[in-house]
PDB file of C-alpha atoms in Angstrom:
ATOM      1  CA  MET A 187      28.381  20.557  27.323  1.00 80.00           C
ATOM      2  CA  PRO A 188      31.888  21.941  26.593  1.00 91.00           C
ATOM      3  CA  LYS A 189      32.049  25.268  24.778  1.00 94.00           C
ATOM      4  CA  ILE A 190      34.510  26.385  22.127  1.00 95.00           C
ATOM      5  CA  SER A 191      36.262  29.322  23.791  1.00 95.00           C
ATOM      6  CA  GLN A 192      37.859  32.246  21.987  1.00 95.00           C
ATOM      7  CA  GLU A 193      41.259  30.715  22.823  1.00 94.00           C
ATOM      8  CA  ILE A 194      40.269  27.525  21.012  1.00 95.00           C
ATOM      9  CA  LYS A 195      38.900  29.513  18.067  1.00 95.00           C
ATOM     10  CA  ASN A 196      42.207  31.368  17.818  1.00 94.00           C
ATOM     11  CA  THR A 197      44.103  28.070  17.862  1.00 95.00           C
ATOM     12  CA  MET A 198      41.814  26.621  15.183  1.00 94.00           C
ATOM     13  CA  ALA A 199      42.507  29.679  13.030  1.00 93.00           C
ATOM     14  CA  LYS A 200      46.259  29.056  13.339  1.00 91.00           C
ATOM     15  CA  THR A 201      45.885  25.416  12.215  1.00 93.00           C
ATOM     16  CA  LYS A 202      45.542  25.800   8.473  1.00 88.00           C
ATOM     17  CA  ILE A 203      45.220  22.058   7.901  1.00 93.00           C
ATOM     18  CA  ILE A 204      43.214  20.283  10.597  1.00 96.00           C
ATOM     19  CA  PRO A 205      43.495  16.522  11.036  1.00 97.00           C
ATOM     20  CA  VAL A 206      40.149  14.773  11.360  1.00 97.00           C
ATOM     21  CA  ALA A 207      40.174  11.267  12.832  1.00 98.00           C
ATOM     22  CA  THR A 208      37.437   8.671  12.605  1.00 98.00           C
ATOM     23  CA  ALA A 209      37.471   4.941  13.295  1.00 98.00           C
ATOM     24  CA  SER A 210      35.754   1.903  11.886  1.00 97.00           C
ATOM     25  CA  LYS A 211      33.318   0.125  14.170  1.00 95.00           C
ATOM     26  CA  ASP A 212      36.003  -2.397  15.017  1.00 93.00           C
ATOM     27  CA  GLY A 213      38.506   0.319  15.936  1.00 96.00           C
ATOM     28  CA  MET A 214      40.778   0.927  12.942  1.00 97.00           C
ATOM     29  CA  PRO A 215      41.670   4.648  13.125  1.00 98.00           C
ATOM     30  CA  ASN A 216      41.747   6.858  10.038  1.00 97.00           C
ATOM     31  CA  VAL A 217      43.080  10.414   9.980  1.00 98.00           C
ATOM     32  CA  ILE A 218      43.012  12.811   7.048  1.00 96.00           C
ATOM     33  CA  PRO A 219      43.920  16.482   6.614  1.00 95.00           C
ATOM     34  CA  PHE A 220      40.968  18.883   6.288  1.00 94.00           C
ATOM     35  CA  ALA A 221      41.027  22.449   5.003  1.00 92.00           C
ATOM     36  CA  PHE A 222      37.376  23.235   5.745  1.00 95.00           C
ATOM     37  CA  VAL A 223      36.635  22.971   9.467  1.00 96.00           C
ATOM     38  CA  LYS A 224      34.999  25.776  11.407  1.00 94.00           C
ATOM     39  CA  CYS A 225      32.783  26.518  14.376  1.00 96.00           C
ATOM     40  CA  TYR A 226      29.109  26.328  13.594  1.00 96.00           C
ATOM     41  CA  ASP A 227      28.237  27.557  17.072  1.00 96.00           C
ATOM     42  CA  ASP A 228      29.998  27.314  20.444  1.00 95.00           C
ATOM     43  CA  GLU A 229      29.083  23.635  20.844  1.00 97.00           C
ATOM     44  CA  THR A 230      29.260  22.451  17.249  1.00 97.00           C
ATOM     45  CA  LEU A 231      31.812  22.203  14.461  1.00 97.00           C
ATOM     46  CA  VAL A 232      31.033  21.957  10.790  1.00 97.00           C
ATOM     47  CA  LEU A 233      33.254  20.157   8.302  1.00 97.00           C
ATOM     48  CA  ALA A 234      32.875  20.272   4.550  1.00 96.00           C
ATOM     49  CA  ASP A 235      33.092  16.878   2.891  1.00 95.00           C
ATOM     50  CA  ASN A 236      34.836  17.574  -0.369  1.00 93.00           C
ATOM     51  CA  PHE A 237      36.842  14.392  -0.721  1.00 91.00           C
ATOM     52  CA  MET A 238      35.955  11.971   2.074  1.00 91.00           C
ATOM     53  CA  GLN A 239      36.070   8.279   1.274  1.00 91.00           C
ATOM     54  CA  LYS A 240      37.028   5.918   4.113  1.00 93.00           C
ATOM     55  CA  SER A 241      36.238   8.591   6.726  1.00 95.00           C
ATOM     56  CA  MET A 242      32.644   8.770   5.474  1.00 95.00           C
ATOM     57  CA  LYS A 243      32.342   4.991   5.514  1.00 96.00           C
ATOM     58  CA  ASN A 244      33.558   5.085   9.105  1.00 97.00           C
ATOM     59  CA  LEU A 245      31.036   7.760  10.066  1.00 97.00           C
ATOM     60  CA  GLU A 246      28.219   5.671   8.595  1.00 96.00           C
ATOM     61  CA  GLU A 247      29.009   2.866  11.056  1.00 97.00           C
ATOM     62  CA  ASN A 248      30.611   4.823  13.926  1.00 98.00           C
ATOM     63  CA  PRO A 249      29.759   8.549  14.180  1.00 98.00           C
ATOM     64  CA  PHE A 250      32.582   9.644  16.484  1.00 98.00           C
ATOM     65  CA  VAL A 251      35.156  12.221  15.406  1.00 98.00           C
ATOM     66  CA  SER A 252      38.349  13.554  16.956  1.00 98.00           C
ATOM     67  CA  ILE A 253      40.223  16.596  15.701  1.00 98.00           C
ATOM     68  CA  CYS A 254      43.283  18.368  17.022  1.00 97.00           C
ATOM     69  CA  VAL A 255      44.430  21.943  16.572  1.00 97.00           C
ATOM     70  CA  TRP A 256      47.640  23.661  17.605  1.00 95.00           C
ATOM     71  CA  ASP A 257      49.490  26.938  17.683  1.00 94.00           C
ATOM     72  CA  THR A 258      53.161  26.130  18.158  1.00 86.00           C
ATOM     73  CA  GLU A 259      54.127  29.800  18.603  1.00 87.00           C
ATOM     74  CA  GLY A 260      51.516  30.315  21.307  1.00 83.00           C
ATOM     75  CA  ASN A 261      52.107  26.846  22.827  1.00 87.00           C
ATOM     76  CA  GLN A 262      48.426  25.980  22.654  1.00 93.00           C
ATOM     77  CA  SER A 263      46.867  22.750  21.508  1.00 96.00           C
ATOM     78  CA  PHE A 264      43.438  21.211  21.940  1.00 97.00           C
ATOM     79  CA  GLN A 265      41.759  17.970  21.058  1.00 97.00           C
ATOM     80  CA  ILE A 266      38.037  18.140  20.321  1.00 98.00           C
ATOM     81  CA  LYS A 267      35.813  15.058  20.226  1.00 98.00           C
ATOM     82  CA  GLY A 268      32.203  14.777  19.195  1.00 98.00           C
ATOM     83  CA  LYS A 269      29.466  12.939  17.370  1.00 98.00           C
ATOM     84  CA  ALA A 270      28.877  13.592  13.697  1.00 98.00           C
ATOM     85  CA  ALA A 271      25.665  14.036  11.739  1.00 97.00           C
ATOM     86  CA  VAL A 272      25.945  14.086   7.950  1.00 97.00           C
ATOM     87  CA  GLU A 273      23.730  16.577   6.080  1.00 97.00           C
ATOM     88  CA  THR A 274      23.272  16.391   2.326  1.00 97.00           C
ATOM     89  CA  GLU A 275      20.497  18.963   1.986  1.00 97.00           C
ATOM     90  CA  GLY A 276      18.953  21.844   3.904  1.00 97.00           C
ATOM     91  CA  LYS A 277      20.271  24.988   5.555  1.00 97.00           C
ATOM     92  CA  VAL A 278      23.592  23.719   6.946  1.00 97.00           C
ATOM     93  CA  PHE A 279      24.435  21.920   3.722  1.00 97.00           C
ATOM     94  CA  ASN A 280      23.625  24.988   1.600  1.00 97.00           C
ATOM     95  CA  GLU A 281      25.670  27.250   3.886  1.00 97.00           C
ATOM     96  CA  THR A 282      28.585  24.824   3.679  1.00 97.00           C
ATOM     97  CA  VAL A 283      28.489  24.727  -0.111  1.00 97.00           C
ATOM     98  CA  ALA A 284      28.488  28.553  -0.173  1.00 97.00           C
ATOM     99  CA  TRP A 285      31.401  28.735   2.306  1.00 96.00           C
ATOM    100  CA  VAL A 286      33.535  26.306   0.288  1.00 96.00           C
ATOM    101  CA  LYS A 287      32.686  27.809  -3.091  1.00 96.00           C
ATOM    102  CA  GLU A 288      33.578  31.291  -1.884  1.00 95.00           C
ATOM    103  CA  ALA A 289      37.105  30.086  -1.075  1.00 94.00           C
ATOM    104  CA  MET A 290      37.495  27.498  -3.843  1.00 93.00           C
ATOM    105  CA  PRO A 291      34.821  27.796  -6.544  1.00 95.00           C
ATOM    106  CA  GLN A 292      35.981  24.601  -8.250  1.00 93.00           C
ATOM    107  CA  LEU A 293      34.918  22.440  -5.290  1.00 93.00           C
ATOM    108  CA  SER A 294      31.469  20.935  -4.763  1.00 93.00           C
ATOM    109  CA  PRO A 295      31.000  19.591  -1.228  1.00 96.00           C
ATOM    110  CA  LYS A 296      29.143  16.282  -1.105  1.00 95.00           C
ATOM    111  CA  SER A 297      27.933  16.868   2.429  1.00 97.00           C
ATOM    112  CA  ALA A 298      28.251  18.973   5.540  1.00 97.00           C
ATOM    113  CA  ILE A 299      29.241  17.210   8.732  1.00 97.00           C
ATOM    114  CA  LEU A 300      27.962  18.708  11.944  1.00 97.00           C
ATOM    115  CA  VAL A 301      29.975  17.582  14.950  1.00 98.00           C
ATOM    116  CA  LYS A 302      28.251  18.077  18.297  1.00 97.00           C
ATOM    117  CA  ILE A 303      31.125  18.467  20.733  1.00 98.00           C
ATOM    118  CA  SER A 304      31.287  16.034  23.643  1.00 97.00           C
ATOM    119  CA  ASN A 305      34.793  16.667  24.991  1.00 97.00           C
ATOM    120  CA  ILE A 306      37.608  19.181  24.725  1.00 97.00           C
ATOM    121  CA  TYR A 307      41.074  18.388  26.109  1.00 96.00           C
ATOM    122  CA  ILE A 308      44.224  20.430  26.570  1.00 95.00           C
ATOM    123  CA  CYS A 309      46.953  18.918  24.377  1.00 93.00           C
ATOM    124  CA  GLN A 310      50.008  21.126  24.847  1.00 91.00           C
ATOM    125  CA  PRO A 311      52.803  19.837  27.101  1.00 87.00           C
ATOM    126  CA  GLY A 312      52.674  21.228  30.615  1.00 85.00           C
ATOM    127  CA  PRO A 313      50.852  20.763  33.895  1.00 86.00           C
ATOM    128  CA  ASP A 314      47.408  20.897  32.260  1.00 88.00           C
ATOM    129  CA  LEU A 315      48.131  18.270  29.590  1.00 88.00           C
ATOM    130  CA  GLY A 316      45.157  15.951  29.210  1.00 88.00           C
ATOM    131  CA  LYS A 317      42.873  18.127  31.329  1.00 91.00           C
ATOM    132  CA  GLU A 318      39.281  18.176  30.128  1.00 93.00           C
ATOM    133  CA  LEU A 319      37.765  21.627  29.700  1.00 93.00           C
TER     134      LEU A 319
ATOM    135  CA  MET B 145      54.420  -4.793   2.507  1.00 80.00           C
ATOM    136  CA  PRO B 146      54.210  -1.101   1.500  1.00 91.00           C
ATOM    137  CA  LYS B 147      57.454   0.856   1.505  1.00 94.00           C
ATOM    138  CA  ILE B 148      58.033   4.452   2.517  1.00 95.00           C
ATOM    139  CA  SER B 149      59.231   6.061  -0.709  1.00 95.00           C
ATOM    140  CA  GLN B 150      61.485   9.093  -0.957  1.00 95.00           C
ATOM    141  CA  GLU B 151      58.390  11.122  -1.963  1.00 94.00           C
ATOM    142  CA  ILE B 152      56.680  10.136   1.289  1.00 95.00           C
ATOM    143  CA  LYS B 153      59.830  10.904   3.288  1.00 95.00           C
ATOM    144  CA  ASN B 154      59.970  14.359   1.715  1.00 94.00           C
ATOM    145  CA  THR B 155      56.308  14.941   2.608  1.00 95.00           C
ATOM    146  CA  MET B 156      56.920  13.789   6.182  1.00 95.00           C
ATOM    147  CA  ALA B 157      59.784  16.250   6.440  1.00 93.00           C
ATOM    148  CA  LYS B 158      57.454  19.080   5.360  1.00 92.00           C
ATOM    149  CA  THR B 159      54.894  18.156   8.056  1.00 93.00           C
ATOM    150  CA  LYS B 160      56.462  19.661  11.150  1.00 88.00           C
ATOM    151  CA  ILE B 161      53.622  18.531  13.406  1.00 93.00           C
ATOM    152  CA  ILE B 162      52.264  15.091  12.505  1.00 96.00           C
ATOM    153  CA  PRO B 163      48.844  13.992  13.729  1.00 97.00           C
ATOM    154  CA  VAL B 164      48.809  10.499  15.203  1.00 97.00           C
ATOM    155  CA  ALA B 165      45.424   8.808  15.524  1.00 98.00           C
ATOM    156  CA  THR B 166      44.560   5.815  17.663  1.00 98.00           C
ATOM    157  CA  ALA B 167      41.206   4.402  18.742  1.00 98.00           C
ATOM    158  CA  SER B 168      39.839   2.661  21.793  1.00 97.00           C
ATOM    159  CA  LYS B 169      38.803  -0.954  21.353  1.00 95.00           C
ATOM    160  CA  ASP B 170      35.195   0.186  20.990  1.00 93.00           C
ATOM    161  CA  GLY B 171      36.089   2.676  18.280  1.00 96.00           C
ATOM    162  CA  MET B 172      36.437   6.123  19.871  1.00 97.00           C
ATOM    163  CA  PRO B 173      39.090   7.914  17.788  1.00 98.00           C
ATOM    164  CA  ASN B 174      41.802  10.043  19.395  1.00 97.00           C
ATOM    165  CA  VAL B 175      44.210  12.265  17.467  1.00 98.00           C
ATOM    166  CA  ILE B 176      47.104  14.240  18.895  1.00 96.00           C
ATOM    167  CA  PRO B 177      49.902  16.304  17.361  1.00 95.00           C
ATOM    168  CA  PHE B 178      53.364  14.697  17.418  1.00 94.00           C
ATOM    169  CA  ALA B 179      56.699  16.402  16.887  1.00 92.00           C
ATOM    170  CA  PHE B 180      58.815  13.241  16.962  1.00 96.00           C
ATOM    171  CA  VAL B 181      57.844  10.869  14.159  1.00 96.00           C
ATOM    172  CA  LYS B 182      60.393   9.465  11.737  1.00 94.00           C
ATOM    173  CA  CYS B 183      61.166   6.516   9.531  1.00 96.00           C
ATOM    174  CA  TYR B 184      62.931   3.705  11.329  1.00 96.00           C
ATOM    175  CA  ASP B 185      63.352   1.793   8.093  1.00 96.00           C
ATOM    176  CA  ASP B 186      61.380   1.695   4.834  1.00 95.00           C
ATOM    177  CA  GLU B 187      58.586  -0.381   6.399  1.00 97.00           C
ATOM    178  CA  THR B 188      58.545   1.032   9.927  1.00 97.00           C
ATOM    179  CA  LEU B 189      57.968   4.354  11.655  1.00 97.00           C
ATOM    180  CA  VAL B 190      59.178   5.260  15.107  1.00 97.00           C
ATOM    181  CA  LEU B 191      57.361   7.706  17.384  1.00 97.00           C
ATOM    182  CA  ALA B 192      58.728   9.106  20.618  1.00 96.00           C
ATOM    183  CA  ASP B 193      56.252   8.972  23.478  1.00 95.00           C
ATOM    184  CA  ASN B 194      56.983  12.128  25.411  1.00 93.00           C
ATOM    185  CA  PHE B 195      53.493  13.018  26.578  1.00 91.00           C
ATOM    186  CA  MET B 196      51.057  10.286  25.544  1.00 91.00           C
ATOM    187  CA  GLN B 197      48.109   9.619  27.832  1.00 91.00           C
ATOM    188  CA  LYS B 198      44.879   8.429  26.205  1.00 94.00           C
ATOM    189  CA  SER B 199      46.732   7.428  23.038  1.00 95.00           C
ATOM    190  CA  MET B 200      48.899   5.021  25.035  1.00 95.00           C
ATOM    191  CA  LYS B 201      45.843   3.577  26.799  1.00 96.00           C
ATOM    192  CA  ASN B 202      44.330   3.034  23.347  1.00 97.00           C
ATOM    193  CA  LEU B 203      47.456   1.279  22.066  1.00 97.00           C
ATOM    194  CA  GLU B 204      47.404  -1.060  25.052  1.00 96.00           C
ATOM    195  CA  GLU B 205      43.975  -2.342  23.996  1.00 97.00           C
ATOM    196  CA  ASN B 206      44.055  -1.686  20.246  1.00 98.00           C
ATOM    197  CA  PRO B 207      47.501  -1.394  18.598  1.00 98.00           C
ATOM    198  CA  PHE B 208      46.475   0.279  15.343  1.00 98.00           C
ATOM    199  CA  VAL B 209      47.768   3.702  14.354  1.00 98.00           C
ATOM    200  CA  SER B 210      46.991   6.111  11.535  1.00 98.00           C
ATOM    201  CA  ILE B 211      49.061   9.164  10.683  1.00 98.00           C
ATOM    202  CA  CYS B 212      48.769  11.684   7.896  1.00 97.00           C
ATOM    203  CA  VAL B 213      51.379  13.935   6.340  1.00 97.00           C
ATOM    204  CA  TRP B 214      51.063  16.687   3.772  1.00 95.00           C
ATOM    205  CA  ASP B 215      52.939  19.214   1.704  1.00 94.00           C
ATOM    206  CA  THR B 216      50.462  21.838   0.604  1.00 85.00           C
ATOM    207  CA  GLU B 217      52.982  23.571  -1.701  1.00 87.00           C
ATOM    208  CA  GLY B 218      53.804  20.327  -3.472  1.00 83.00           C
ATOM    209  CA  ASN B 219      50.187  19.089  -3.372  1.00 87.00           C
ATOM    210  CA  GLN B 220      51.199  15.803  -1.765  1.00 93.00           C
ATOM    211  CA  SER B 221      49.521  14.027   1.113  1.00 96.00           C
ATOM    212  CA  PHE B 222      49.665  10.476   2.426  1.00 97.00           C
ATOM    213  CA  GLN B 223      47.962   8.477   5.103  1.00 97.00           C
ATOM    214  CA  ILE B 224      50.014   5.724   6.723  1.00 98.00           C
ATOM    215  CA  LYS B 225      48.466   2.965   8.823  1.00 98.00           C
ATOM    216  CA  GLY B 226      50.183   0.322  10.874  1.00 98.00           C
ATOM    217  CA  LYS B 227      50.414  -1.748  14.027  1.00 98.00           C
ATOM    218  CA  ALA B 228      52.287  -0.394  17.016  1.00 98.00           C
ATOM    219  CA  ALA B 229      54.699  -2.080  19.407  1.00 97.00           C
ATOM    220  CA  VAL B 230      55.726  -0.137  22.497  1.00 97.00           C
ATOM    221  CA  GLU B 231      59.344  -0.398  23.603  1.00 97.00           C
ATOM    222  CA  THR B 232      60.499   0.846  26.998  1.00 97.00           C
ATOM    223  CA  GLU B 233      64.021  -0.560  26.940  1.00 97.00           C
ATOM    224  CA  GLY B 234      66.606  -1.839  24.500  1.00 97.00           C
ATOM    225  CA  LYS B 235      68.165  -0.537  21.303  1.00 97.00           C
ATOM    226  CA  VAL B 236      65.180   1.252  19.728  1.00 97.00           C
ATOM    227  CA  PHE B 237      64.198   2.865  23.012  1.00 97.00           C
ATOM    228  CA  ASN B 238      67.764   4.065  23.663  1.00 97.00           C
ATOM    229  CA  GLU B 239      68.088   5.444  20.127  1.00 97.00           C
ATOM    230  CA  THR B 240      64.768   7.248  20.541  1.00 97.00           C
ATOM    231  CA  VAL B 241      65.823   8.843  23.817  1.00 97.00           C
ATOM    232  CA  ALA B 242      69.047  10.034  22.171  1.00 97.00           C
ATOM    233  CA  TRP B 243      67.148  11.426  19.161  1.00 96.00           C
ATOM    234  CA  VAL B 244      64.722  13.385  21.317  1.00 96.00           C
ATOM    235  CA  LYS B 245      67.360  14.658  23.739  1.00 96.00           C
ATOM    236  CA  GLU B 246      69.533  15.903  20.906  1.00 96.00           C
ATOM    237  CA  ALA B 247      66.666  18.156  19.763  1.00 94.00           C
ATOM    238  CA  MET B 248      65.114  18.934  23.151  1.00 93.00           C
ATOM    239  CA  PRO B 249      67.379  17.988  26.074  1.00 95.00           C
ATOM    240  CA  GLN B 250      64.649  18.744  28.617  1.00 93.00           C
ATOM    241  CA  LEU B 251      62.457  15.879  27.363  1.00 93.00           C
ATOM    242  CA  SER B 252      62.613  12.281  28.592  1.00 93.00           C
ATOM    243  CA  PRO B 253      60.662   9.894  26.346  1.00 96.00           C
ATOM    244  CA  LYS B 254      58.713   7.272  28.263  1.00 95.00           C
ATOM    245  CA  SER B 255      58.741   4.847  25.362  1.00 97.00           C
ATOM    246  CA  ALA B 256      59.458   4.369  21.691  1.00 97.00           C
ATOM    247  CA  ILE B 257      56.609   3.226  19.491  1.00 97.00           C
ATOM    248  CA  LEU B 258      57.517   1.175  16.468  1.00 98.00           C
ATOM    249  CA  VAL B 259      54.773   1.196  13.854  1.00 98.00           C
ATOM    250  CA  LYS B 260      55.020  -1.614  11.295  1.00 97.00           C
ATOM    251  CA  ILE B 261      53.325  -0.170   8.230  1.00 98.00           C
ATOM    252  CA  SER B 262      50.364  -2.078   6.802  1.00 97.00           C
ATOM    253  CA  ASN B 263      48.889   0.456   4.350  1.00 97.00           C
ATOM    254  CA  ILE B 264      49.817   3.708   2.652  1.00 97.00           C
ATOM    255  CA  TYR B 265      47.173   5.771   0.830  1.00 96.00           C
ATOM    256  CA  ILE B 266      47.304   8.825  -1.389  1.00 95.00           C
ATOM    257  CA  CYS B 267      45.427  11.642   0.353  1.00 93.00           C
ATOM    258  CA  GLN B 268      45.747  14.668  -1.902  1.00 91.00           C
ATOM    259  CA  PRO B 269      42.736  15.628  -4.034  1.00 87.00           C
ATOM    260  CA  GLY B 270      42.942  14.377  -7.576  1.00 85.00           C
ATOM    261  CA  PRO B 271      42.436  11.236  -9.635  1.00 86.00           C
ATOM    262  CA  ASP B 272      44.599   9.106  -7.309  1.00 89.00           C
ATOM    263  CA  LEU B 273      42.828  10.120  -4.088  1.00 88.00           C
ATOM    264  CA  GLY B 274      42.367   7.082  -1.852  1.00 88.00           C
ATOM    265  CA  LYS B 275      44.617   4.869  -3.976  1.00 91.00           C
ATOM    266  CA  GLU B 276      46.636   2.392  -1.952  1.00 93.00           C
ATOM    267  CA  LEU B 277      50.348   2.357  -2.711  1.00 93.00           C
TER     268      LEU B 277
END
C-alpha cells in the first residue's frame, strides 16, 4: 500500500485549494476545489464534505477519488488516487466536524470522507513523470 | 450552449494552475495540474498537451473533461465540463505550439485539446452553489 511521505505532506500543505475529482459510474468526470483535505494516517486521507453535491452523488455510485497537489516553487506535484468511504457519524465524523469548526465555525460538515489510498504518482515534469510511488 | 462569460475568464486568469479531470471508460477519475488552459472562443477551451500520459489514454476512450477554476479573494469558482477533441496538426495545433513556446520555449506540445463546453456550474459556497449557467 503506498504511503504518504513527508515530501507529499509538504506539497499538500502548499496546495491551499486541492482539486478533488470523482466520476459518475458511466465515466463523466467532476472536479471541485476543496479547502479541507488532510492526512488521516499515512495511507488515508480525510476530506470534509461541506458543500458536495454532484461529487457525493458520484461517490454513492462509484467510490473512486483522484486528487492532485503541487508546489510550483519546489517543482513537486503528486496525484493521489483511492477509494472513498463516507462517514456521517462516529469518531472520524466528529473529529472532522471539530477540525472544520476550529477553522471556520460557520460551517457544518455533512460528512467525512475517508479515502484509502491505492496509488500515488509523480506529476511534475521531468524524468520521473508518471512514475508510481 | 453555455458561454464563457467575462467573470469566468477573470476567474480562469486568477487560477494559475488549473486542474483537469478525465476518467477511464469504467469511471476511474484522474486529475492533473495544467498550466496551459485558455479560452479558444466563448464556447471552447484549448489545453496544451505537454506532458499528458494517463489523461490522454482516458481521452482516447472517454472524451469528457472537467476543469475547475477559482478566485478565493473574489469568492468565485466555476466548474466547466465538455467534450475533448485532440489535434496533432493544423491551425489549432500550430497556434497552441506557438502559445506554449512563447511562454516556455523549451516545451514542445504533443497535441492541442479542444474542449467544446457542455456545462458550466457555479462552485463557490452560497445560495447559487451547483447552479448551472
